[in-house]
Amino acid sequence: MASISALWQVNDDPKPWIVVAAAVLALGLVAYPPAWRLSRNIVTIAHEGGHALVALLFGRKLDGIRLHSDTSGVTVSRGRPDGAGMVFTALAGYTAPPLLGLLFAWLIGMGRTTLMLWAALALLAGILIMIRNMFGVVSVVTTGAVIFAVSWFASDQIQAAFAYFGASFLLLAGARPVIELQRMRSRRQAPTSDADQLAKLTGVPGLMWVLVFGVVALASLYVGAALLIPERWAFDLLPI
């Protein structure tokens, strides 16, 4: 069983096969359609959480978050209908999952596996306060319960495996919703998407915002992968 003091301990690097297995499992969840339909709910939580956090940072009033069983979601905030606050709030959705994965990879790379798990719990607790429908409550509570159980009861190696899996999943899953978004836009099925809202707010075409989402996802994956590989493996993916 873990303790609060464990948050500040530096964890040892996991065994190499754990890192590989975590990445392979995460890739499987993203690439295999039936698994993706279920695991995409995690991405939606991060997506809507990104909207909510940035809205609050820019002084907007947050009315609530709703998560739906079809893996869609909506975050409602009030405030000025244009300007930087609205632009960054709209921009935060698709960029939040890969950037969160990058943050988790950074913590893991510093050996702060337990801290990473509890940071995820803190973020979920903040999101739970603003959830306004039952499916959303169940999704967030279930996710939080799994993370808490692992962080409190599991051994260091299991915690490491779970943390690597979580970070790898967010990094790998960052690009697929962007591809799905553009596919829906090309079929005129998403007229009010984040990209199209940004186009109306800025005058920059929606396709350019989709490209921004994609660049953030791919850059986060590249840097995050380098951070997740233990130094002793003698790989250096970041050119200096």
PDB file of C-alpha atoms in Angstrom:
ATOM      1  CA  MET A   1       0.000   0.000   0.000  1.00  0.00           C
ATOM      2  CA  ALA A   2       1.312   3.437  -0.935  1.00  0.00           C
ATOM      3  CA  SER A   3       1.499   6.494   1.280  1.00  0.00           C
ATOM      4  CA  ILE A   4       1.424  10.238   0.724  1.00  0.00           C
ATOM      5  CA  SER A   5       5.197  10.392   1.181  1.00  0.00           C
ATOM      6  CA  ALA A   6       5.557   8.176  -1.895  1.00  0.00           C
ATOM      7  CA  LEU A   7       4.506  11.138  -4.041  1.00  0.00           C
ATOM      8  CA  TRP A   8       7.944  12.685  -3.654  1.00  0.00           C
ATOM      9  CA  GLN A   9       9.999   9.551  -4.101  1.00  0.00           C
ATOM     10  CA  VAL A  10      11.977   8.964  -7.275  1.00  0.00           C
ATOM     11  CA  ASN A  11      10.958   5.631  -8.762  1.00  0.00           C
ATOM     12  CA  ASP A  12      13.415   3.300 -10.454  1.00  0.00           C
ATOM     13  CA  ASP A  13      13.198   2.751 -14.204  1.00  0.00           C
ATOM     14  CA  PRO A  14      10.920  -0.190 -15.017  1.00  0.00           C
ATOM     15  CA  LYS A  15      12.117  -3.286 -16.791  1.00  0.00           C
ATOM     16  CA  PRO A  16      12.430  -2.738 -20.568  1.00  0.00           C
ATOM     17  CA  TRP A  17       9.690  -5.227 -21.429  1.00  0.00           C
ATOM     18  CA  ILE A  18       7.233  -3.214 -19.315  1.00  0.00           C
ATOM     19  CA  VAL A  19       7.850  -0.085 -21.370  1.00  0.00           C
ATOM     20  CA  VAL A  20       7.442  -2.008 -24.623  1.00  0.00           C
ATOM     21  CA  ALA A  21       4.324  -3.862 -23.467  1.00  0.00           C
ATOM     22  CA  ALA A  22       2.688  -0.638 -22.265  1.00  0.00           C
ATOM     23  CA  ALA A  23       3.317   1.049 -25.623  1.00  0.00           C
ATOM     24  CA  VAL A  24       2.052  -1.952 -27.601  1.00  0.00           C
ATOM     25  CA  LEU A  25      -1.126  -2.167 -25.506  1.00  0.00           C
ATOM     26  CA  ALA A  26      -1.734   1.564 -25.898  1.00  0.00           C
ATOM     27  CA  LEU A  27      -1.239   1.312 -29.655  1.00  0.00           C
ATOM     28  CA  GLY A  28      -3.663  -1.587 -29.781  1.00  0.00           C
ATOM     29  CA  LEU A  29      -6.374   0.423 -28.044  1.00  0.00           C
ATOM     30  CA  VAL A  30      -5.917   3.274 -30.508  1.00  0.00           C
ATOM     31  CA  ALA A  31      -5.631   1.171 -33.662  1.00  0.00           C
ATOM     32  CA  TYR A  32      -8.264  -1.530 -33.019  1.00  0.00           C
ATOM     33  CA  PRO A  33     -11.720  -0.009 -33.698  1.00  0.00           C
ATOM     34  CA  PRO A  34     -13.764  -1.906 -31.050  1.00  0.00           C
ATOM     35  CA  ALA A  35     -11.184  -1.061 -28.374  1.00  0.00           C
ATOM     36  CA  TRP A  36     -10.968   2.540 -29.584  1.00  0.00           C
ATOM     37  CA  ARG A  37     -14.721   3.053 -29.290  1.00  0.00           C
ATOM     38  CA  LEU A  38     -14.431   2.319 -25.571  1.00  0.00           C
ATOM     39  CA  SER A  39     -11.069   3.869 -24.757  1.00  0.00           C
ATOM     40  CA  ARG A  40     -11.895   7.064 -26.664  1.00  0.00           C
ATOM     41  CA  ASN A  41     -13.938   8.118 -23.624  1.00  0.00           C
ATOM     42  CA  ILE A  42     -10.631   8.809 -21.852  1.00  0.00           C
ATOM     43  CA  VAL A  43      -9.622  11.132 -24.670  1.00  0.00           C
ATOM     44  CA  THR A  44     -12.980  12.907 -24.433  1.00  0.00           C
ATOM     45  CA  ILE A  45     -12.475  13.495 -20.710  1.00  0.00           C
ATOM     46  CA  ALA A  46      -9.090  15.088 -21.422  1.00  0.00           C
ATOM     47  CA  HIS A  47     -10.525  17.052 -24.372  1.00  0.00           C
ATOM     48  CA  GLU A  48     -13.366  18.582 -22.407  1.00  0.00           C
ATOM     49  CA  GLY A  49     -11.104  19.097 -19.396  1.00  0.00           C
ATOM     50  CA  GLY A  50      -8.806  21.139 -21.617  1.00  0.00           C
ATOM     51  CA  HIS A  51     -11.676  23.375 -22.708  1.00  0.00           C
ATOM     52  CA  ALA A  52     -12.767  23.823 -19.092  1.00  0.00           C
ATOM     53  CA  LEU A  53      -9.322  24.589 -17.665  1.00  0.00           C
ATOM     54  CA  VAL A  54      -8.464  27.209 -20.275  1.00  0.00           C
ATOM     55  CA  ALA A  55     -11.894  28.804 -19.983  1.00  0.00           C
ATOM     56  CA  LEU A  56     -11.326  29.246 -16.247  1.00  0.00           C
ATOM     57  CA  LEU A  57      -7.788  30.558 -16.788  1.00  0.00           C
ATOM     58  CA  PHE A  58      -9.179  33.282 -19.033  1.00  0.00           C
ATOM     59  CA  GLY A  59     -11.843  34.251 -16.518  1.00  0.00           C
ATOM     60  CA  ARG A  60     -14.820  32.703 -18.256  1.00  0.00           C
ATOM     61  CA  LYS A  61     -17.670  31.308 -16.159  1.00  0.00           C
ATOM     62  CA  LEU A  62     -17.876  27.553 -16.517  1.00  0.00           C
ATOM     63  CA  ASP A  63     -21.449  26.223 -16.582  1.00  0.00           C
ATOM     64  CA  GLY A  64     -20.548  22.556 -16.841  1.00  0.00           C
ATOM     65  CA  ILE A  65     -19.262  19.574 -18.784  1.00  0.00           C
ATOM     66  CA  ARG A  66     -21.307  16.775 -20.315  1.00  0.00           C
ATOM     67  CA  LEU A  67     -19.868  13.488 -21.567  1.00  0.00           C
ATOM     68  CA  HIS A  68     -21.928  11.227 -23.811  1.00  0.00           C
ATOM     69  CA  SER A  69     -21.923   7.496 -24.487  1.00  0.00           C
ATOM     70  CA  ASP A  70     -21.034   8.059 -28.164  1.00  0.00           C
ATOM     71  CA  THR A  71     -17.688   9.499 -26.889  1.00  0.00           C
ATOM     72  CA  SER A  72     -18.697  13.058 -27.721  1.00  0.00           C
ATOM     73  CA  GLY A  73     -18.780  15.803 -25.127  1.00  0.00           C
ATOM     74  CA  VAL A  74     -19.538  19.466 -24.608  1.00  0.00           C
ATOM     75  CA  THR A  75     -18.186  22.130 -22.295  1.00  0.00           C
ATOM     76  CA  VAL A  76     -20.315  25.230 -21.774  1.00  0.00           C
ATOM     77  CA  SER A  77     -18.764  28.475 -20.590  1.00  0.00           C
ATOM     78  CA  ARG A  78     -19.978  32.045 -20.512  1.00  0.00           C
ATOM     79  CA  GLY A  79     -18.129  35.232 -21.209  1.00  0.00           C
ATOM     80  CA  ARG A  80     -17.025  37.385 -24.105  1.00  0.00           C
ATOM     81  CA  PRO A  81     -18.015  35.599 -27.358  1.00  0.00           C
ATOM     82  CA  ASP A  82     -14.746  36.492 -29.070  1.00  0.00           C
ATOM     83  CA  GLY A  83     -11.207  37.511 -28.201  1.00  0.00           C
ATOM     84  CA  ALA A  84      -8.198  35.570 -26.913  1.00  0.00           C
ATOM     85  CA  GLY A  85     -10.122  33.797 -24.150  1.00  0.00           C
ATOM     86  CA  MET A  86     -12.582  32.244 -26.554  1.00  0.00           C
ATOM     87  CA  VAL A  87      -9.874  31.390 -29.103  1.00  0.00           C
ATOM     88  CA  PHE A  88      -7.673  29.584 -26.591  1.00  0.00           C
ATOM     89  CA  THR A  89     -10.678  27.846 -25.040  1.00  0.00           C
ATOM     90  CA  ALA A  90     -11.629  26.430 -28.439  1.00  0.00           C
ATOM     91  CA  LEU A  91      -8.004  25.574 -29.210  1.00  0.00           C
ATOM     92  CA  ALA A  92      -7.538  23.653 -25.956  1.00  0.00           C
ATOM     93  CA  GLY A  93      -9.796  20.686 -26.733  1.00  0.00           C
ATOM     94  CA  TYR A  94      -7.895  18.726 -29.355  1.00  0.00           C
ATOM     95  CA  THR A  95      -4.507  19.793 -28.011  1.00  0.00           C
ATOM     96  CA  ALA A  96      -5.225  18.774 -24.396  1.00  0.00           C
ATOM     97  CA  PRO A  97      -4.872  14.948 -24.672  1.00  0.00           C
ATOM     98  CA  PRO A  98      -1.420  14.909 -26.346  1.00  0.00           C
ATOM     99  CA  LEU A  99      -0.120  17.753 -24.170  1.00  0.00           C
ATOM    100  CA  LEU A 100      -1.376  15.950 -21.074  1.00  0.00           C
ATOM    101  CA  GLY A 101       0.387  12.822 -22.288  1.00  0.00           C
ATOM    102  CA  LEU A 102       3.541  14.904 -22.714  1.00  0.00           C
ATOM    103  CA  LEU A 103       3.236  16.230 -19.163  1.00  0.00           C
ATOM    104  CA  PHE A 104       2.820  12.694 -17.840  1.00  0.00           C
ATOM    105  CA  ALA A 105       5.811  11.515 -19.888  1.00  0.00           C
ATOM    106  CA  TRP A 106       7.909  14.318 -18.373  1.00  0.00           C
ATOM    107  CA  LEU A 107       6.951  13.298 -14.837  1.00  0.00           C
ATOM    108  CA  ILE A 108       7.656   9.647 -15.611  1.00  0.00           C
ATOM    109  CA  GLY A 109      10.977  10.571 -17.175  1.00  0.00           C
ATOM    110  CA  MET A 110      11.965  12.234 -13.904  1.00  0.00           C
ATOM    111  CA  GLY A 111      11.038   9.068 -12.025  1.00  0.00           C
ATOM    112  CA  ARG A 112       7.888  10.590 -10.510  1.00  0.00           C
ATOM    113  CA  THR A 113       5.527   7.768 -11.406  1.00  0.00           C
ATOM    114  CA  THR A 114       3.365   7.993  -8.282  1.00  0.00           C
ATOM    115  CA  LEU A 115       3.174  11.776  -8.561  1.00  0.00           C
ATOM    116  CA  MET A 116       2.022  11.386 -12.161  1.00  0.00           C
ATOM    117  CA  LEU A 117      -0.804   9.049 -11.099  1.00  0.00           C
ATOM    118  CA  TRP A 118      -1.942  11.402  -8.363  1.00  0.00           C
ATOM    119  CA  ALA A 119      -1.748  14.382 -10.698  1.00  0.00           C
ATOM    120  CA  ALA A 120      -4.154  12.503 -12.959  1.00  0.00           C
ATOM    121  CA  LEU A 121      -6.454  11.947  -9.961  1.00  0.00           C
ATOM    122  CA  ALA A 122      -6.375  15.648  -9.097  1.00  0.00           C
ATOM    123  CA  LEU A 123      -7.305  16.601 -12.652  1.00  0.00           C
ATOM    124  CA  LEU A 124     -10.165  14.086 -12.675  1.00  0.00           C
ATOM    125  CA  ALA A 125     -11.451  15.442  -9.358  1.00  0.00           C
ATOM    126  CA  GLY A 126     -11.522  18.940 -10.826  1.00  0.00           C
ATOM    127  CA  ILE A 127     -13.417  17.699 -13.875  1.00  0.00           C
ATOM    128  CA  LEU A 128     -15.880  15.707 -11.747  1.00  0.00           C
ATOM    129  CA  ILE A 129     -17.001  18.865  -9.960  1.00  0.00           C
ATOM    130  CA  MET A 130     -18.153  20.319 -13.266  1.00  0.00           C
ATOM    131  CA  ILE A 131     -19.821  17.202 -14.753  1.00  0.00           C
ATOM    132  CA  ARG A 132     -23.530  17.710 -15.349  1.00  0.00           C
ATOM    133  CA  ASN A 133     -24.804  14.306 -16.510  1.00  0.00           C
ATOM    134  CA  MET A 134     -24.817  10.779 -15.119  1.00  0.00           C
ATOM    135  CA  PHE A 135     -22.787   9.125 -17.882  1.00  0.00           C
ATOM    136  CA  GLY A 136     -20.097  11.725 -17.348  1.00  0.00           C
ATOM    137  CA  VAL A 137     -20.056  11.086 -13.604  1.00  0.00           C
ATOM    138  CA  VAL A 138     -19.762   7.328 -14.122  1.00  0.00           C
ATOM    139  CA  SER A 139     -16.965   7.735 -16.692  1.00  0.00           C
ATOM    140  CA  VAL A 140     -14.872  10.056 -14.540  1.00  0.00           C
ATOM    141  CA  VAL A 141     -15.440   8.157 -11.278  1.00  0.00           C
ATOM    142  CA  THR A 142     -14.618   4.807 -12.903  1.00  0.00           C
ATOM    143  CA  THR A 143     -11.422   6.177 -14.426  1.00  0.00           C
ATOM    144  CA  GLY A 144     -10.430   7.764 -11.127  1.00  0.00           C
ATOM    145  CA  ALA A 145     -11.166   4.607  -9.145  1.00  0.00           C
ATOM    146  CA  VAL A 146      -8.882   2.528 -11.370  1.00  0.00           C
ATOM    147  CA  ILE A 147      -6.041   5.057 -11.105  1.00  0.00           C
ATOM    148  CA  PHE A 148      -6.456   5.338  -7.329  1.00  0.00           C
ATOM    149  CA  ALA A 149      -6.441   1.573  -6.853  1.00  0.00           C
ATOM    150  CA  VAL A 150      -3.235   1.223  -8.866  1.00  0.00           C
ATOM    151  CA  SER A 151      -1.494   4.159  -7.178  1.00  0.00           C
ATOM    152  CA  TRP A 152      -2.455   3.079  -3.633  1.00  0.00           C
ATOM    153  CA  PHE A 153      -2.359  -0.707  -3.664  1.00  0.00           C
ATOM    154  CA  ALA A 154      -0.151  -1.832  -6.560  1.00  0.00           C
ATOM    155  CA  SER A 155       3.564  -2.577  -6.466  1.00  0.00           C
ATOM    156  CA  ASP A 156       6.094  -0.161  -7.936  1.00  0.00           C
ATOM    157  CA  GLN A 157       6.456  -2.219 -11.113  1.00  0.00           C
ATOM    158  CA  ILE A 158       2.697  -2.361 -11.691  1.00  0.00           C
ATOM    159  CA  GLN A 159       2.421   1.367 -11.038  1.00  0.00           C
ATOM    160  CA  ALA A 160       5.201   1.956 -13.555  1.00  0.00           C
ATOM    161  CA  ALA A 161       3.493  -0.237 -16.150  1.00  0.00           C
ATOM    162  CA  PHE A 162       0.180   1.564 -15.667  1.00  0.00           C
ATOM    163  CA  ALA A 163       1.790   5.011 -15.776  1.00  0.00           C
ATOM    164  CA  TYR A 164       3.710   4.191 -18.959  1.00  0.00           C
ATOM    165  CA  PHE A 165       0.529   2.812 -20.488  1.00  0.00           C
ATOM    166  CA  GLY A 166      -1.479   5.921 -19.582  1.00  0.00           C
ATOM    167  CA  ALA A 167       1.087   8.352 -20.944  1.00  0.00           C
ATOM    168  CA  SER A 168       1.635   6.250 -24.073  1.00  0.00           C
ATOM    169  CA  PHE A 169      -2.096   6.028 -24.711  1.00  0.00           C
ATOM    170  CA  LEU A 170      -2.632   9.798 -24.518  1.00  0.00           C
ATOM    171  CA  LEU A 171       0.355  10.443 -26.759  1.00  0.00           C
ATOM    172  CA  LEU A 172      -0.690   7.874 -29.350  1.00  0.00           C
ATOM    173  CA  ALA A 173      -4.382   8.785 -29.152  1.00  0.00           C
ATOM    174  CA  GLY A 174      -3.753  12.471 -29.771  1.00  0.00           C
ATOM    175  CA  ALA A 175      -3.733  12.218 -33.559  1.00  0.00           C
ATOM    176  CA  ARG A 176      -6.661   9.893 -34.246  1.00  0.00           C
ATOM    177  CA  PRO A 177      -9.440  12.315 -33.166  1.00  0.00           C
ATOM    178  CA  VAL A 178      -7.856  14.958 -35.422  1.00  0.00           C
ATOM    179  CA  ILE A 179      -8.056  12.578 -38.381  1.00  0.00           C
ATOM    180  CA  GLU A 180     -11.649  11.734 -37.480  1.00  0.00           C
ATOM    181  CA  LEU A 181     -12.458  15.428 -37.204  1.00  0.00           C
ATOM    182  CA  GLN A 182     -11.203  16.215 -40.691  1.00  0.00           C
ATOM    183  CA  ARG A 183     -12.999  13.205 -42.128  1.00  0.00           C
ATOM    184  CA  MET A 184     -16.260  14.484 -40.639  1.00  0.00           C
ATOM    185  CA  ARG A 185     -15.542  18.035 -41.836  1.00  0.00           C
ATOM    186  CA  SER A 186     -14.929  16.782 -45.381  1.00  0.00           C
ATOM    187  CA  ARG A 187     -18.384  15.179 -45.270  1.00  0.00           C
ATOM    188  CA  ARG A 188     -19.916  18.354 -43.807  1.00  0.00           C
ATOM    189  CA  GLN A 189     -20.895  16.439 -40.659  1.00  0.00           C
ATOM    190  CA  ALA A 190     -19.208  18.771 -38.147  1.00  0.00           C
ATOM    191  CA  PRO A 191     -20.212  22.364 -38.979  1.00  0.00           C
ATOM    192  CA  THR A 192     -19.706  23.524 -35.380  1.00  0.00           C
ATOM    193  CA  SER A 193     -16.443  21.689 -34.672  1.00  0.00           C
ATOM    194  CA  ASP A 194     -13.649  23.344 -32.708  1.00  0.00           C
ATOM    195  CA  ALA A 195     -11.766  23.992 -35.951  1.00  0.00           C
ATOM    196  CA  ASP A 196     -14.770  25.713 -37.533  1.00  0.00           C
ATOM    197  CA  GLN A 197     -15.414  27.769 -34.407  1.00  0.00           C
ATOM    198  CA  LEU A 198     -11.785  28.886 -34.517  1.00  0.00           C
ATOM    199  CA  ALA A 199     -12.192  29.762 -38.191  1.00  0.00           C
ATOM    200  CA  LYS A 200     -15.116  32.053 -37.352  1.00  0.00           C
ATOM    201  CA  LEU A 201     -13.235  33.625 -34.453  1.00  0.00           C
ATOM    202  CA  THR A 202      -9.974  34.261 -36.296  1.00  0.00           C
ATOM    203  CA  GLY A 203     -10.689  34.236 -40.022  1.00  0.00           C
ATOM    204  CA  VAL A 204      -8.097  31.462 -40.436  1.00  0.00           C
ATOM    205  CA  PRO A 205      -9.544  28.505 -42.416  1.00  0.00           C
ATOM    206  CA  GLY A 206     -10.688  25.537 -40.387  1.00  0.00           C
ATOM    207  CA  LEU A 207      -8.295  23.211 -42.216  1.00  0.00           C
ATOM    208  CA  MET A 208      -5.365  25.235 -40.887  1.00  0.00           C
ATOM    209  CA  TRP A 209      -6.590  24.698 -37.335  1.00  0.00           C
ATOM    210  CA  VAL A 210      -6.914  20.969 -37.998  1.00  0.00           C
ATOM    211  CA  LEU A 211      -3.267  21.047 -39.100  1.00  0.00           C
ATOM    212  CA  VAL A 212      -2.352  22.868 -35.884  1.00  0.00           C
ATOM    213  CA  PHE A 213      -4.081  20.130 -33.875  1.00  0.00           C
ATOM    214  CA  GLY A 214      -2.177  17.502 -35.848  1.00  0.00           C
ATOM    215  CA  VAL A 215       1.206  19.194 -35.428  1.00  0.00           C
ATOM    216  CA  VAL A 216       0.703  19.461 -31.656  1.00  0.00           C
ATOM    217  CA  ALA A 217      -0.259  15.770 -31.483  1.00  0.00           C
ATOM    218  CA  LEU A 218       2.724  14.572 -33.528  1.00  0.00           C
ATOM    219  CA  ALA A 219       5.230  16.838 -31.795  1.00  0.00           C
ATOM    220  CA  SER A 220       3.969  15.691 -28.398  1.00  0.00           C
ATOM    221  CA  LEU A 221       4.291  12.057 -29.476  1.00  0.00           C
ATOM    222  CA  TYR A 222       7.873  12.594 -30.661  1.00  0.00           C
ATOM    223  CA  VAL A 223       9.058  14.402 -27.539  1.00  0.00           C
ATOM    224  CA  GLY A 224       7.014  12.197 -25.214  1.00  0.00           C
ATOM    225  CA  ALA A 225       8.469   9.009 -26.694  1.00  0.00           C
ATOM    226  CA  ALA A 226      11.975  10.323 -26.052  1.00  0.00           C
ATOM    227  CA  LEU A 227      11.082  11.156 -22.454  1.00  0.00           C
ATOM    228  CA  LEU A 228       9.569   7.741 -21.800  1.00  0.00           C
ATOM    229  CA  ILE A 229      12.620   5.784 -22.915  1.00  0.00           C
ATOM    230  CA  PRO A 230      14.910   5.282 -19.892  1.00  0.00           C
ATOM    231  CA  GLU A 231      18.356   6.853 -20.230  1.00  0.00           C
ATOM    232  CA  ARG A 232      20.084   3.553 -19.632  1.00  0.00           C
ATOM    233  CA  TRP A 233      18.700   2.285 -22.938  1.00  0.00           C
ATOM    234  CA  ALA A 234      21.216   4.606 -24.612  1.00  0.00           C
ATOM    235  CA  PHE A 235      18.688   5.982 -27.094  1.00  0.00           C
ATOM    236  CA  ASP A 236      18.580   9.686 -27.797  1.00  0.00           C
ATOM    237  CA  LEU A 237      15.613  10.730 -29.903  1.00  0.00           C
ATOM    238  CA  LEU A 238      16.015  14.424 -29.158  1.00  0.00           C
ATOM    239  CA  PRO A 239      18.807  16.007 -31.236  1.00  0.00           C
ATOM    240  CA  ILE A 240      20.928  18.479 -29.282  1.00  0.00           C
TER     241      ILE A 240
END
